[in-house]
CSV table of C-alpha atoms and ligand atoms in Angstrom, one decimal:
chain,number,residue,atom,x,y,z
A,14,UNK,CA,-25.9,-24.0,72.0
A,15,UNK,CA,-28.6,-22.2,70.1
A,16,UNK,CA,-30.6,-19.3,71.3
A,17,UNK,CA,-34.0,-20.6,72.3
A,18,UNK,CA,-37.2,-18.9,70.5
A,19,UNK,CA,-39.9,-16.8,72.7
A,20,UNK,CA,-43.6,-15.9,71.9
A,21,UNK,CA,-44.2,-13.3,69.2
A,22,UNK,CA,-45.5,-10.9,71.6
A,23,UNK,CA,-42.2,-10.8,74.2
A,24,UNK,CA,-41.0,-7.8,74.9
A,25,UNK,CA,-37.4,-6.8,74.0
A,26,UNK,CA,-35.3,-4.4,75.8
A,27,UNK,CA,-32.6,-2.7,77.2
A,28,UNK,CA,-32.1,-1.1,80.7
A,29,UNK,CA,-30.1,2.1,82.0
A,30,UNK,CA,-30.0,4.4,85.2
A,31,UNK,CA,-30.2,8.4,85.1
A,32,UNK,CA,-27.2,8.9,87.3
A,33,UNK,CA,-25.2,6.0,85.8
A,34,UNK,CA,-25.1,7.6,82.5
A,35,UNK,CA,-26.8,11.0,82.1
A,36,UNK,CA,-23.7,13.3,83.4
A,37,UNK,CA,-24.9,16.8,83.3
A,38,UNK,CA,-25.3,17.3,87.1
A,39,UNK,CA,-25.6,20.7,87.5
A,40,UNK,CA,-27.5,21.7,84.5
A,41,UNK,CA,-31.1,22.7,84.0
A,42,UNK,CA,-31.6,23.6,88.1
A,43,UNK,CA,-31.1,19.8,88.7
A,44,UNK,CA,-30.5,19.5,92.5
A,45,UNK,CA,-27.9,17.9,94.0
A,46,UNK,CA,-28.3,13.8,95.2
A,47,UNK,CA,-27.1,11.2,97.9
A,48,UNK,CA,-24.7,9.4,94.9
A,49,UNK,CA,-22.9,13.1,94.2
A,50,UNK,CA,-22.5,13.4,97.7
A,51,UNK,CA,-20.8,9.6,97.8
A,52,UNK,CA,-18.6,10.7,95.2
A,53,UNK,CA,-16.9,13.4,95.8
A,54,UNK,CA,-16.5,11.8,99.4
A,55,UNK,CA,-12.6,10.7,98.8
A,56,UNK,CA,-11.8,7.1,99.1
A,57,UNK,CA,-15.7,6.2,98.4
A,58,UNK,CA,-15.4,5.3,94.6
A,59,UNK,CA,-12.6,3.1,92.8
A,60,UNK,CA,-9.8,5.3,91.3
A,61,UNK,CA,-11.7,8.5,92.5
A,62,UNK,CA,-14.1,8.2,89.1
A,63,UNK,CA,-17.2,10.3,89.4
A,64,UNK,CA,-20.6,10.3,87.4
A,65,UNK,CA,-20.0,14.0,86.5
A,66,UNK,CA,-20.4,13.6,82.5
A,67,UNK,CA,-20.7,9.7,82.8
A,68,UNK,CA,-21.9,8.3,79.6
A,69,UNK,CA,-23.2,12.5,78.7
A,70,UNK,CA,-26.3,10.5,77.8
A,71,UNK,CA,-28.5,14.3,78.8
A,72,UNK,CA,-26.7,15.6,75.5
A,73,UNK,CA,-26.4,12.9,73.3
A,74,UNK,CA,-30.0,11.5,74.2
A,75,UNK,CA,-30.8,11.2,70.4
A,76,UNK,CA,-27.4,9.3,69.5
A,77,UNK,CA,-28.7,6.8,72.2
A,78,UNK,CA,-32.4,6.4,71.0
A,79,UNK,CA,-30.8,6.0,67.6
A,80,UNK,CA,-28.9,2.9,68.6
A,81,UNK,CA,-31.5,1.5,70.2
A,82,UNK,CA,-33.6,1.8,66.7
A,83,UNK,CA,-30.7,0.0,65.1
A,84,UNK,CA,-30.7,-2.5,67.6
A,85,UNK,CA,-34.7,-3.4,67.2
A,86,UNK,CA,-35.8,-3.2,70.5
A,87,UNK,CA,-39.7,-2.9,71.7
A,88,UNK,CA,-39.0,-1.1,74.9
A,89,UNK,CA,-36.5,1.3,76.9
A,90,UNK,CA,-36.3,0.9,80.6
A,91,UNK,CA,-34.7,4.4,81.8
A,92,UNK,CA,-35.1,5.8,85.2
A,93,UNK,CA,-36.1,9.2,86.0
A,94,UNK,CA,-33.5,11.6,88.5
A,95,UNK,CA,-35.5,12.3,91.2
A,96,UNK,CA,-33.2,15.7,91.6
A,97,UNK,CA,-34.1,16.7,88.1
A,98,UNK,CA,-38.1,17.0,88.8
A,99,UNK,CA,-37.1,18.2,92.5
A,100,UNK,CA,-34.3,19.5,93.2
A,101,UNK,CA,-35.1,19.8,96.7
A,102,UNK,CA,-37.2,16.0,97.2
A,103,UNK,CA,-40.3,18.6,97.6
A,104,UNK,CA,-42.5,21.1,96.0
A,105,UNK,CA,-43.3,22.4,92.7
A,106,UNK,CA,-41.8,20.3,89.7
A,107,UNK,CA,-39.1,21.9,87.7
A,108,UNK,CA,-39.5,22.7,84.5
A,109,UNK,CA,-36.5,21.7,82.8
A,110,UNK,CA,-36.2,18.7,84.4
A,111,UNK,CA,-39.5,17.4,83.0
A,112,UNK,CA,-38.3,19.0,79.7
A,113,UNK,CA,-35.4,16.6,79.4
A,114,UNK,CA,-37.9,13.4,79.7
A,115,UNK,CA,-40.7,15.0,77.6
A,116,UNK,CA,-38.0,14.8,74.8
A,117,UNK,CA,-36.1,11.4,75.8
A,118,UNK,CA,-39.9,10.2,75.4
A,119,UNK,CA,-41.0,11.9,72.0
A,120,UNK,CA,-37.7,10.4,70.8
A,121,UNK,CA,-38.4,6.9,71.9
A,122,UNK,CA,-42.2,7.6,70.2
A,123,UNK,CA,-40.9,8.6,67.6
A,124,UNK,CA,-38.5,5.5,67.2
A,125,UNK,CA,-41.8,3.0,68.2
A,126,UNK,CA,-39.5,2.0,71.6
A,127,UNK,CA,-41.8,1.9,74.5
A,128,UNK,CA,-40.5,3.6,77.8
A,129,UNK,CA,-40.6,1.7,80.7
A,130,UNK,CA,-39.6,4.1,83.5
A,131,UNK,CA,-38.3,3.9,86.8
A,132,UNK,CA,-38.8,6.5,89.1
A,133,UNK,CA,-36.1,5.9,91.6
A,134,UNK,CA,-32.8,4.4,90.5
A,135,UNK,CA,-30.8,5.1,93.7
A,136,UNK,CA,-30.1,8.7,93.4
A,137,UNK,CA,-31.7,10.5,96.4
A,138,UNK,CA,-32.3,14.2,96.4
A,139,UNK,CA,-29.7,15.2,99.0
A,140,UNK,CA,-31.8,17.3,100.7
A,141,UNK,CA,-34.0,14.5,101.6
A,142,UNK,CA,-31.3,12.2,102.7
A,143,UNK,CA,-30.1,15.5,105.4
A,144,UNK,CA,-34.0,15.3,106.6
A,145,UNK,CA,-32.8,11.5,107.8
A,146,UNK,CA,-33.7,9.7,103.9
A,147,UNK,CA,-35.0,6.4,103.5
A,148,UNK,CA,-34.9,6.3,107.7
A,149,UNK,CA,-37.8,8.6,108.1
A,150,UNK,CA,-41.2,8.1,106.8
A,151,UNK,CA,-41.4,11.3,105.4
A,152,UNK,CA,-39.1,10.1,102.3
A,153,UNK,CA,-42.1,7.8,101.7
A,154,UNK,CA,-44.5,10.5,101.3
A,155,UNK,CA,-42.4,13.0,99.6
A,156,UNK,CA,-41.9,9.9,97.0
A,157,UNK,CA,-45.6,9.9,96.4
A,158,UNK,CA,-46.0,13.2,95.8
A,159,UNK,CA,-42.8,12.9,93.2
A,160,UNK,CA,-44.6,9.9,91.5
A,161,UNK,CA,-48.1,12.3,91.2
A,162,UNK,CA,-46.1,14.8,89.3
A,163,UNK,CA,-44.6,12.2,87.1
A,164,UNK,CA,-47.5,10.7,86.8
A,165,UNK,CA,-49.7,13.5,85.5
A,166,UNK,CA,-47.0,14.7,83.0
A,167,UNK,CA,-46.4,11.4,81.3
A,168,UNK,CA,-48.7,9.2,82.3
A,169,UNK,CA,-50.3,9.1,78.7
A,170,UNK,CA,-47.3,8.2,76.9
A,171,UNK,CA,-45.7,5.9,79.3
A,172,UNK,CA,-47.1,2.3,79.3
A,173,UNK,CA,-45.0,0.9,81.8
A,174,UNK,CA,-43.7,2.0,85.4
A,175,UNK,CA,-41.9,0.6,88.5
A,176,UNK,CA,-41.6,3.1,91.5
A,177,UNK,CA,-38.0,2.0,93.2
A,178,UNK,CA,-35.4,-0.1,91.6
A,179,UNK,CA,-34.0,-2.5,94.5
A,180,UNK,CA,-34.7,-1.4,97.4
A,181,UNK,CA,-32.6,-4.5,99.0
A,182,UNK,CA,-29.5,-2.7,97.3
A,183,UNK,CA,-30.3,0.9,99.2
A,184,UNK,CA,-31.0,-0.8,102.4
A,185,UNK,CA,-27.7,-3.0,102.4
A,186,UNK,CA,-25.4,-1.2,100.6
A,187,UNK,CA,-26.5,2.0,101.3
A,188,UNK,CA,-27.5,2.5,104.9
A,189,UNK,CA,-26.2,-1.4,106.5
A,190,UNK,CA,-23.0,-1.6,105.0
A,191,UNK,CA,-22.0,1.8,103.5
A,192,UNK,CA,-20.9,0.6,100.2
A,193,UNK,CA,-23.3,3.0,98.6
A,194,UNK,CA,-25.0,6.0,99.1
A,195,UNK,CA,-25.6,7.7,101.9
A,196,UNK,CA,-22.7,5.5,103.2
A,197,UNK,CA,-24.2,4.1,106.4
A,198,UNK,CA,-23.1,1.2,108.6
A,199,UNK,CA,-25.8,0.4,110.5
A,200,UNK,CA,-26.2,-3.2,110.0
A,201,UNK,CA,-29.4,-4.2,111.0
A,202,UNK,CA,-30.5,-0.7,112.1
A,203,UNK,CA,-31.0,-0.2,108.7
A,204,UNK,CA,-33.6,-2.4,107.8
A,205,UNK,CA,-36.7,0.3,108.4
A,206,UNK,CA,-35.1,1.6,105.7
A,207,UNK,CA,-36.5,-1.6,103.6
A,208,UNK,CA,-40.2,-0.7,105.2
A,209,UNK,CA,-39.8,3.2,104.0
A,210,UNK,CA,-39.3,2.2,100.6
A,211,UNK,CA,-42.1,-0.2,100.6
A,212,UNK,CA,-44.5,2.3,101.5
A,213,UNK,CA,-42.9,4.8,99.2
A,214,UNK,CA,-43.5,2.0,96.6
A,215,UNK,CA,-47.4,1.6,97.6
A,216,UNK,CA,-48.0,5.4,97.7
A,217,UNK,CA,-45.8,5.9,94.4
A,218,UNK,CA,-48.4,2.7,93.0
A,219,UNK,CA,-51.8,4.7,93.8
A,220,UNK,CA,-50.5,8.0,92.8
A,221,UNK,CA,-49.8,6.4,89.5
A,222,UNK,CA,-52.8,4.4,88.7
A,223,UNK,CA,-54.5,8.1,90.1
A,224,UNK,CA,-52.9,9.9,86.9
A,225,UNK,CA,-53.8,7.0,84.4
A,226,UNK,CA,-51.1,4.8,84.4
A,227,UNK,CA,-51.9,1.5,83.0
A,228,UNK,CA,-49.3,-0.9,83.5
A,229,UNK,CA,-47.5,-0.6,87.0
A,230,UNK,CA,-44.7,-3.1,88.5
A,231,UNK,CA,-41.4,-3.2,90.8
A,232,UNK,CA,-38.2,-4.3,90.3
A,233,UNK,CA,-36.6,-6.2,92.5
A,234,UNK,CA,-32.7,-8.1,92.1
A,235,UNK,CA,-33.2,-11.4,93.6
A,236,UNK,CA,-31.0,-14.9,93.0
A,237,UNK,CA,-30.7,-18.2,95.2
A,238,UNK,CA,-29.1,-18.4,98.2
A,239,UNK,CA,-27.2,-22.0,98.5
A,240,UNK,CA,-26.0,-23.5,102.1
A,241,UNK,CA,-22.4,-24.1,101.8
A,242,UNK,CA,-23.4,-27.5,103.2
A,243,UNK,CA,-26.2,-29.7,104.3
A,244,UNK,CA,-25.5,-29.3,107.7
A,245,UNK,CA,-28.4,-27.8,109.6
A,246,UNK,CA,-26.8,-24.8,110.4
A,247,UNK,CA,-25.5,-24.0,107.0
A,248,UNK,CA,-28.9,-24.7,105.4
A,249,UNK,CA,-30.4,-22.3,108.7
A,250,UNK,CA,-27.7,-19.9,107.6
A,251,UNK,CA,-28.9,-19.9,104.0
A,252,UNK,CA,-32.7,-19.1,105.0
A,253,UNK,CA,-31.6,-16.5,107.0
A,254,UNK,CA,-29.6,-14.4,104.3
A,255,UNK,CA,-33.1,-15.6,101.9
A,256,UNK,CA,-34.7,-13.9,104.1
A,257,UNK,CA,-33.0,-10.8,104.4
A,258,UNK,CA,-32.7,-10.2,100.6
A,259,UNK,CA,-35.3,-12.0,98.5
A,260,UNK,CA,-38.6,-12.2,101.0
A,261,UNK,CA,-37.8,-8.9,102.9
A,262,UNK,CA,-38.6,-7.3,99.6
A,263,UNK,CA,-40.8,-9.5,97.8
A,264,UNK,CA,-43.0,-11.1,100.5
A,265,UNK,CA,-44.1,-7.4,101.8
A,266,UNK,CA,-45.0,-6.2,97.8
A,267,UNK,CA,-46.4,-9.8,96.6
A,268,UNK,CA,-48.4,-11.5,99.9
A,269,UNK,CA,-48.8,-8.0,102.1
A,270,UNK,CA,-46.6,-9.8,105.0
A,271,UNK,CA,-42.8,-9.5,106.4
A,272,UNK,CA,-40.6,-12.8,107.0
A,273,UNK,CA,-40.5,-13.1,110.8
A,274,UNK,CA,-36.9,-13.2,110.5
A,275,UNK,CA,-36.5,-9.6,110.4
A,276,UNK,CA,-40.0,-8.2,111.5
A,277,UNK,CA,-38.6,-7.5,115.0
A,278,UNK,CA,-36.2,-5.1,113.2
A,279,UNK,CA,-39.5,-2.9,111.7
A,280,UNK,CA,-40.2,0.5,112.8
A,281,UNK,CA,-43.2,-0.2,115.6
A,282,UNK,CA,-47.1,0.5,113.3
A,283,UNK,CA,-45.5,-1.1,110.3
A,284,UNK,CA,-48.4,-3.7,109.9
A,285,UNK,CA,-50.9,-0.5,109.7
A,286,UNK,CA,-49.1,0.1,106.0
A,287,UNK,CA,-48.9,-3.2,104.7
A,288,UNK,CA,-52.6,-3.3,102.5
A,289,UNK,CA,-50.8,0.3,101.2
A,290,UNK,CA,-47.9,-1.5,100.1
A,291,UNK,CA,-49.1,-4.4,98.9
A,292,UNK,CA,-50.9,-2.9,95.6
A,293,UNK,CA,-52.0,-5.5,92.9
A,294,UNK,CA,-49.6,-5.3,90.3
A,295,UNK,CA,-49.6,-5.8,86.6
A,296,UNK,CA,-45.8,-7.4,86.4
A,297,UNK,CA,-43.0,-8.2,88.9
A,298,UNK,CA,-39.5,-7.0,87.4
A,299,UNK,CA,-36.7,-9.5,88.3
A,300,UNK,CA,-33.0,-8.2,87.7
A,301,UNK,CA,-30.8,-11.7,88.3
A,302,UNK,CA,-27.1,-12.0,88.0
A,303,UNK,CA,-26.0,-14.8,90.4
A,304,UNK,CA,-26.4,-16.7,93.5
A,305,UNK,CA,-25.5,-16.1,96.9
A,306,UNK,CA,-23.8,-18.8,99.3
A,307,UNK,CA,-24.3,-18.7,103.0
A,308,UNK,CA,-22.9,-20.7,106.3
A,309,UNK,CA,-22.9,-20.2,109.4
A,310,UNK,CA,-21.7,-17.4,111.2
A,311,UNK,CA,-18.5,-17.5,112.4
A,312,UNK,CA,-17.6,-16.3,115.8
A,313,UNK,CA,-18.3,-12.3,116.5
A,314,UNK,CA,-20.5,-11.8,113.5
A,315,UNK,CA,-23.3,-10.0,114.8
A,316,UNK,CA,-25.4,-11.3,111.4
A,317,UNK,CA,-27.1,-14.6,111.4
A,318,UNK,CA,-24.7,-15.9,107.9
A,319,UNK,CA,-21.6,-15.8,106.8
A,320,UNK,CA,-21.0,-15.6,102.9
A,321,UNK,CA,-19.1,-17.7,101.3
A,322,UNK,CA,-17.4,-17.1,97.7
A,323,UNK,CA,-19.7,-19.6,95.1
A,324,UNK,CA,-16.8,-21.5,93.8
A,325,UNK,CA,-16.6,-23.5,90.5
A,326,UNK,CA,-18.5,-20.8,87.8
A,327,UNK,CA,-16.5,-18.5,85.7
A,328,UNK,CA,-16.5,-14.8,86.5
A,329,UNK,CA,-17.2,-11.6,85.3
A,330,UNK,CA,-15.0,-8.4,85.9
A,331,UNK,CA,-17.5,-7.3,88.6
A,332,UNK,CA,-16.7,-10.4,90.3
A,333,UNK,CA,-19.9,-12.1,89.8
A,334,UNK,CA,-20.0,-16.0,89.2
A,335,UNK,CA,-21.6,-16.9,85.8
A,336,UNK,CA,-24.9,-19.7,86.7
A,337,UNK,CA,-26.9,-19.8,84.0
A,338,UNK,CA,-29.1,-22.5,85.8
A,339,UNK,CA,-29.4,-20.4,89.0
A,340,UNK,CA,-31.9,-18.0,86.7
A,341,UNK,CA,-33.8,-21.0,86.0
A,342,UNK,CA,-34.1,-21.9,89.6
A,343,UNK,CA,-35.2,-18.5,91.1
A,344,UNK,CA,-37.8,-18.4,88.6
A,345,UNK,CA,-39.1,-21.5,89.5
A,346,UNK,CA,-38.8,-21.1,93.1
A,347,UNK,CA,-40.7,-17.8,92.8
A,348,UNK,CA,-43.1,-19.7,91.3
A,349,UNK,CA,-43.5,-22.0,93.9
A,350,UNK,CA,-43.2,-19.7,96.8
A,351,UNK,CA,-45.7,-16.7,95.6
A,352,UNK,CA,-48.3,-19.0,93.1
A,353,UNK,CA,-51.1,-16.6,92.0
A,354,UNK,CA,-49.6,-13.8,93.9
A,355,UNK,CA,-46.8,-13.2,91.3
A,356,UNK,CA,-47.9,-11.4,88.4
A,357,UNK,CA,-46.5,-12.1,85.0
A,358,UNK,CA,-42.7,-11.0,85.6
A,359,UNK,CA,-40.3,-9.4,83.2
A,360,UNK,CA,-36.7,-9.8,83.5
A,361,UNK,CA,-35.8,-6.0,83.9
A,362,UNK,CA,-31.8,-6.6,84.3
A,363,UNK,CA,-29.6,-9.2,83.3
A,364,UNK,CA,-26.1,-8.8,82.3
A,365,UNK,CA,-22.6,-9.2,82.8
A,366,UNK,CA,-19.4,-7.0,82.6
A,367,UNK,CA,-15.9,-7.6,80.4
A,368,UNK,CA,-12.8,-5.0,79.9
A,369,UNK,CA,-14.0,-4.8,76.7
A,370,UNK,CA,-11.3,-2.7,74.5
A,371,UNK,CA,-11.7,-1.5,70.7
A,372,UNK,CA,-9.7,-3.3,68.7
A,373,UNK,CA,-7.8,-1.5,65.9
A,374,UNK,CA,-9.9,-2.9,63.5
A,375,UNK,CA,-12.8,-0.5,65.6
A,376,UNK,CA,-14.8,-3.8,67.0
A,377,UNK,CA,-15.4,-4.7,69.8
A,378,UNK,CA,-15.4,-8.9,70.5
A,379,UNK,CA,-17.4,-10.0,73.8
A,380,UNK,CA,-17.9,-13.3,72.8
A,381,UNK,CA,-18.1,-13.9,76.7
A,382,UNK,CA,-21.2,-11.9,77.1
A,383,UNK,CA,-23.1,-13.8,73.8
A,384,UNK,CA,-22.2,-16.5,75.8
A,385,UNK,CA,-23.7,-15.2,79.2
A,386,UNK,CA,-26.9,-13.8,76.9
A,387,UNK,CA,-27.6,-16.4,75.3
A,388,UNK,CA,-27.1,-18.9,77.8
A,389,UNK,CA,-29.4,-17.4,80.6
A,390,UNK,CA,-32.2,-16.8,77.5
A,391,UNK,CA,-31.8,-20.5,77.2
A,392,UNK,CA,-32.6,-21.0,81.2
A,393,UNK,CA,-35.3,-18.5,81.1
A,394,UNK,CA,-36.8,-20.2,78.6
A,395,UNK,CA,-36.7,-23.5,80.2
A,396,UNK,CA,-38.0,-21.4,83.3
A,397,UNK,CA,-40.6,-20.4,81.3
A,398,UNK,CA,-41.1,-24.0,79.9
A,399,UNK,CA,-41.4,-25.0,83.3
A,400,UNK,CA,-44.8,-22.8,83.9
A,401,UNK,CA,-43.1,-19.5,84.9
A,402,UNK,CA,-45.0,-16.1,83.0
A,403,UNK,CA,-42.6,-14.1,81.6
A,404,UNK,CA,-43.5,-11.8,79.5
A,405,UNK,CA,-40.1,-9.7,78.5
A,406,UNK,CA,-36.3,-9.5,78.9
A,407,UNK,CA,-34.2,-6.5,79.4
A,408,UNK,CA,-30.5,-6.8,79.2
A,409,UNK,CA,-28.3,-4.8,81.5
A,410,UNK,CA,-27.5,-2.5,80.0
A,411,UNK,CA,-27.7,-0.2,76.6
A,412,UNK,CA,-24.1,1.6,77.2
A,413,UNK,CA,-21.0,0.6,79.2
A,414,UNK,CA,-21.7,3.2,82.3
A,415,UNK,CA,-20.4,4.4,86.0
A,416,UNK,CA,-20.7,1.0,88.0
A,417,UNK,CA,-21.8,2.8,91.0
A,418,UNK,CA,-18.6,2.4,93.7
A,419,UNK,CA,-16.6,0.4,90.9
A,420,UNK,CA,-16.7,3.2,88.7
A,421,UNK,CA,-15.9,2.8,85.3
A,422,UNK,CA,-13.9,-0.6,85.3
A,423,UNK,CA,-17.1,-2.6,85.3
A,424,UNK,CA,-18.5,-2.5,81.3
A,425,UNK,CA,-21.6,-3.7,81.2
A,426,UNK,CA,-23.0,-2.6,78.0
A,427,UNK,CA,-24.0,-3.9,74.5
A,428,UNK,CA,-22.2,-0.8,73.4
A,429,UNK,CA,-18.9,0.0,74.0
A,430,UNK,CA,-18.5,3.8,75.4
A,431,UNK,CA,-14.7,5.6,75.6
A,432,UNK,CA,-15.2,8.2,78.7
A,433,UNK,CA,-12.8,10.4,77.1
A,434,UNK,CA,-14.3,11.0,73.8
A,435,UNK,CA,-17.9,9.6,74.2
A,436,UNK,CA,-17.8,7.6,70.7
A,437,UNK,CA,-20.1,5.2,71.4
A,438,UNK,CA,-19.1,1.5,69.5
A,439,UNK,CA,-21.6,-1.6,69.6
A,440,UNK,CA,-19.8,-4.4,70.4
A,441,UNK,CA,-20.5,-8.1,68.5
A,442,UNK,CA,-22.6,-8.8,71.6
A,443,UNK,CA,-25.0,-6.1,70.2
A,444,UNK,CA,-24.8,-7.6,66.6
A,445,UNK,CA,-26.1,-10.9,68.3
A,446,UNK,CA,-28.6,-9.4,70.3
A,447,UNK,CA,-29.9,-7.3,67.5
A,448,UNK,CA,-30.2,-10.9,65.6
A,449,UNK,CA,-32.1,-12.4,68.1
A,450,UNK,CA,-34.6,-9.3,68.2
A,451,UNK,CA,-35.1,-9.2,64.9
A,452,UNK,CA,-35.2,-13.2,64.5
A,453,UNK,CA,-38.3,-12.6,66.6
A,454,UNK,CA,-40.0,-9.6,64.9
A,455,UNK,CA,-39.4,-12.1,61.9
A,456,UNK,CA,-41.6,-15.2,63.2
B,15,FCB,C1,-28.0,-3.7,89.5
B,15,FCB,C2,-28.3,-2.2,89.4
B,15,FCB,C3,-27.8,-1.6,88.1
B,15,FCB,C4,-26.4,-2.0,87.8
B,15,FCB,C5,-26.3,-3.6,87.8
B,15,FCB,C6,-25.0,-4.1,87.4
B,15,FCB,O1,-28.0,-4.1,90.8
B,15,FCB,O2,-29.7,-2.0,89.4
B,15,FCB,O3,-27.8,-0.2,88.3
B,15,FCB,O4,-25.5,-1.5,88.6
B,15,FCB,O5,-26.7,-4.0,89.1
């Protein structure tokens, strides 16, 4: 199959976190967040890995931004630590924290990659999370005054912002099923953790646009939810578990409403918030990597679904199931569902993760993830084909990195990173992609 062709204007990118691969932890008066908490909590993280040094991204910044020029891109999407501009969640902005971006971005300048930054990519200052975190309102406003401070210091370089990276992940992983930080079970007692983060999200949008930021967005991880039958209570179950992971966190954002599903589960006033969450935005960030299955629930589930493996699809090593076509039908059932109310989106993750070794001839062969790249470009193009705006990709991610509770198992990246020595080797999958880019500059 060849690789489709996009407008001369799309933007081309690559994606990282702060805590998946900056390392560095304690240097520079960072403070301490929810994920260092999780772990060096034993038993929290696969073989006991920790994101102490990580990919040590905070000293070899410049290696990274090199790559990146070598690779062609337009755009960077990076996320700022929260714990590095406050090391406490509050007060006056530390100095060296900001340092460390004011560089990151003058590099990027001077390499003509635009940043698009994220101001929240998981990694709670721990202090906050002790004050009750995303399950107090306070969070929310403490986020706005974090996004002021960002705001005013960068605002004139940076083109293109999103306030939280998936707040769906926090809320489920983090506080209803513990897989993540903070580590919570609460099931469905976490979901005003979904309506904090919203409004952190609204205040974090006016704060921004207040300091002159032009271009502001989200990013939410979304993908179709399929009944595991037709039967009514299968395709019931399936709209329940939509509901609880797509339009809990697009609906509020996009239309300024809540699915009734879950709206008995809100903390009481929400509705007062909703015209301060639902900004108008200038993009909607998508991260997709697969599709969900749902059926009913089984006896003594207290949830409305069950989930179901999606069978039939090759997988990645982080156990996702490769559907290229699934990309294509989110996209057009956004479409459908939000109409005017979606901005022009841009794919902000999409990616897939091998065991990818160095072989002794020093390369690195993913032909699996060509093949995974090239094939969802070819259903986001027929997405786009189809009348969906999207205006730029962003595969996940620039370096192989700490896969959250998976550790270091999971590679996602488009360069191959050894955690004992740091040498950093682009794999053919970054060959291809910087063939594509530049295939596109060319036109
Ligand atoms: C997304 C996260 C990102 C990374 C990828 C694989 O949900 O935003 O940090 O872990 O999954």
């Amino acid at each position: 199959m060849q690789t489709p062709t996009f407008p001369s204007d799309f933007l081309w990118g690559v994606s990282t976190s702060a805590f998946q691969i900056e390392g560095a932890v304690d240097e520079d008066g960072r403070g301490p967040s929810t994920w260092d908490t999780f772990t060096a909590t034993p038993g929290k993280i696969a073989g006991g890995e920790h994101a102490r040094v990580a990919a040590d991204h905070y000293h070899r910044y410049r290696e990274d931004v090199a790559l990146m020029a070598a690779l062609g891109v337009g755009a960077y999407r990076l996320s700022i630590a929260w714990p590095r501009i406050q090391p406490d969640g509050k007060g006056a902005a530390n100095p060296a924290g900001l340092g460390f971006y004011d560089r990151l971005i003058d590099e990027l300048a001077d390499a003509g990659i635009t940043p698009m930054i994220t101001l929240y990519h998981w990694d709670t200052p721990q202090a906050l999370e002790d004050a009750g975190g995303w399950l107090s309102r306070d969070t929310a406003e403490r986020f706005g005054d974090y996004a002021a401070i960002v705001g005013e210091r960068f605002a004139d370089r940076v083109n293109l912002w999103i306030p939280l990276n998936e707040p769906m992940v926090t809320s489920i992983y983090g506080y209803a099923i513990g897989q993540y930080a903070p580590g919570h079970f609460m099931l469905l007692d976490a979901i005003p953790t979904a309506h904090h983060q919203h409004l952190a999200h609204g205040l974090a949008v006016q704060a921004l646009r207040a300091a002159g930021a032009k271009t502001v967005g989200t990013a939410n991880n979304h993908g179709p939810i399929w009944p595991a039958s037709d039967s009514a209570a299968d395709v019931e179950a399936a709209r329940q578990l939509d509901a609880l992971v797509n339009r809990l966190y697009a609906d509020p954002v996009l239309l300024g409403s809540y699915p009734e599903e879950y709206a008995g589960h809100l903390p009481d006033g929400y509705a007062a918030d909703l015209p301060t969450i639902a900004q108008p935005l200038d993009f909607y960030g998508v991260n997709y990597y697969e599709p969900q299955v749902a059926a009913a629930p089984s006896e003594g589930n207290p949830l409305t679904f069950d989930l179901r493996p999606v069978e039939g699809y090759p997988m990645t090593n982080n156990d996702s199931p490769i559907v290229p076509d699934a990309f294509r039908e989110l996209l057009v059932g956004m479409r459908e569902r939000y109409g005017d109310a979606l901005p022009p989106i841009h794919i902000t993750e999409n990616g897939c993760s091998f065991p990818d070794v160095v072989g002794d001839d020093g390369r690195v062969r993913d032909p699996e993830r060509v093949a995974f790249l090239r094939d969802h470009l070819s259903a986001l193009r027929e997405a786009m084909d189809a009348g969906v705006d999207v205006r730029g990709y962003f595969v996940w991610s620039l370096l192989d990195n700490f896969e959250w509770s998976k550790g270091y198992a999971p590679r996602f990246g488009l360069v191959h990173v050894d955690f004992e020595t740091q040498v950093r080797t682009p794999k053919d999958s970054f060959g291809w992609y910087r063939d594509v880019v530049r295939g596109h500059r060319a036109r």
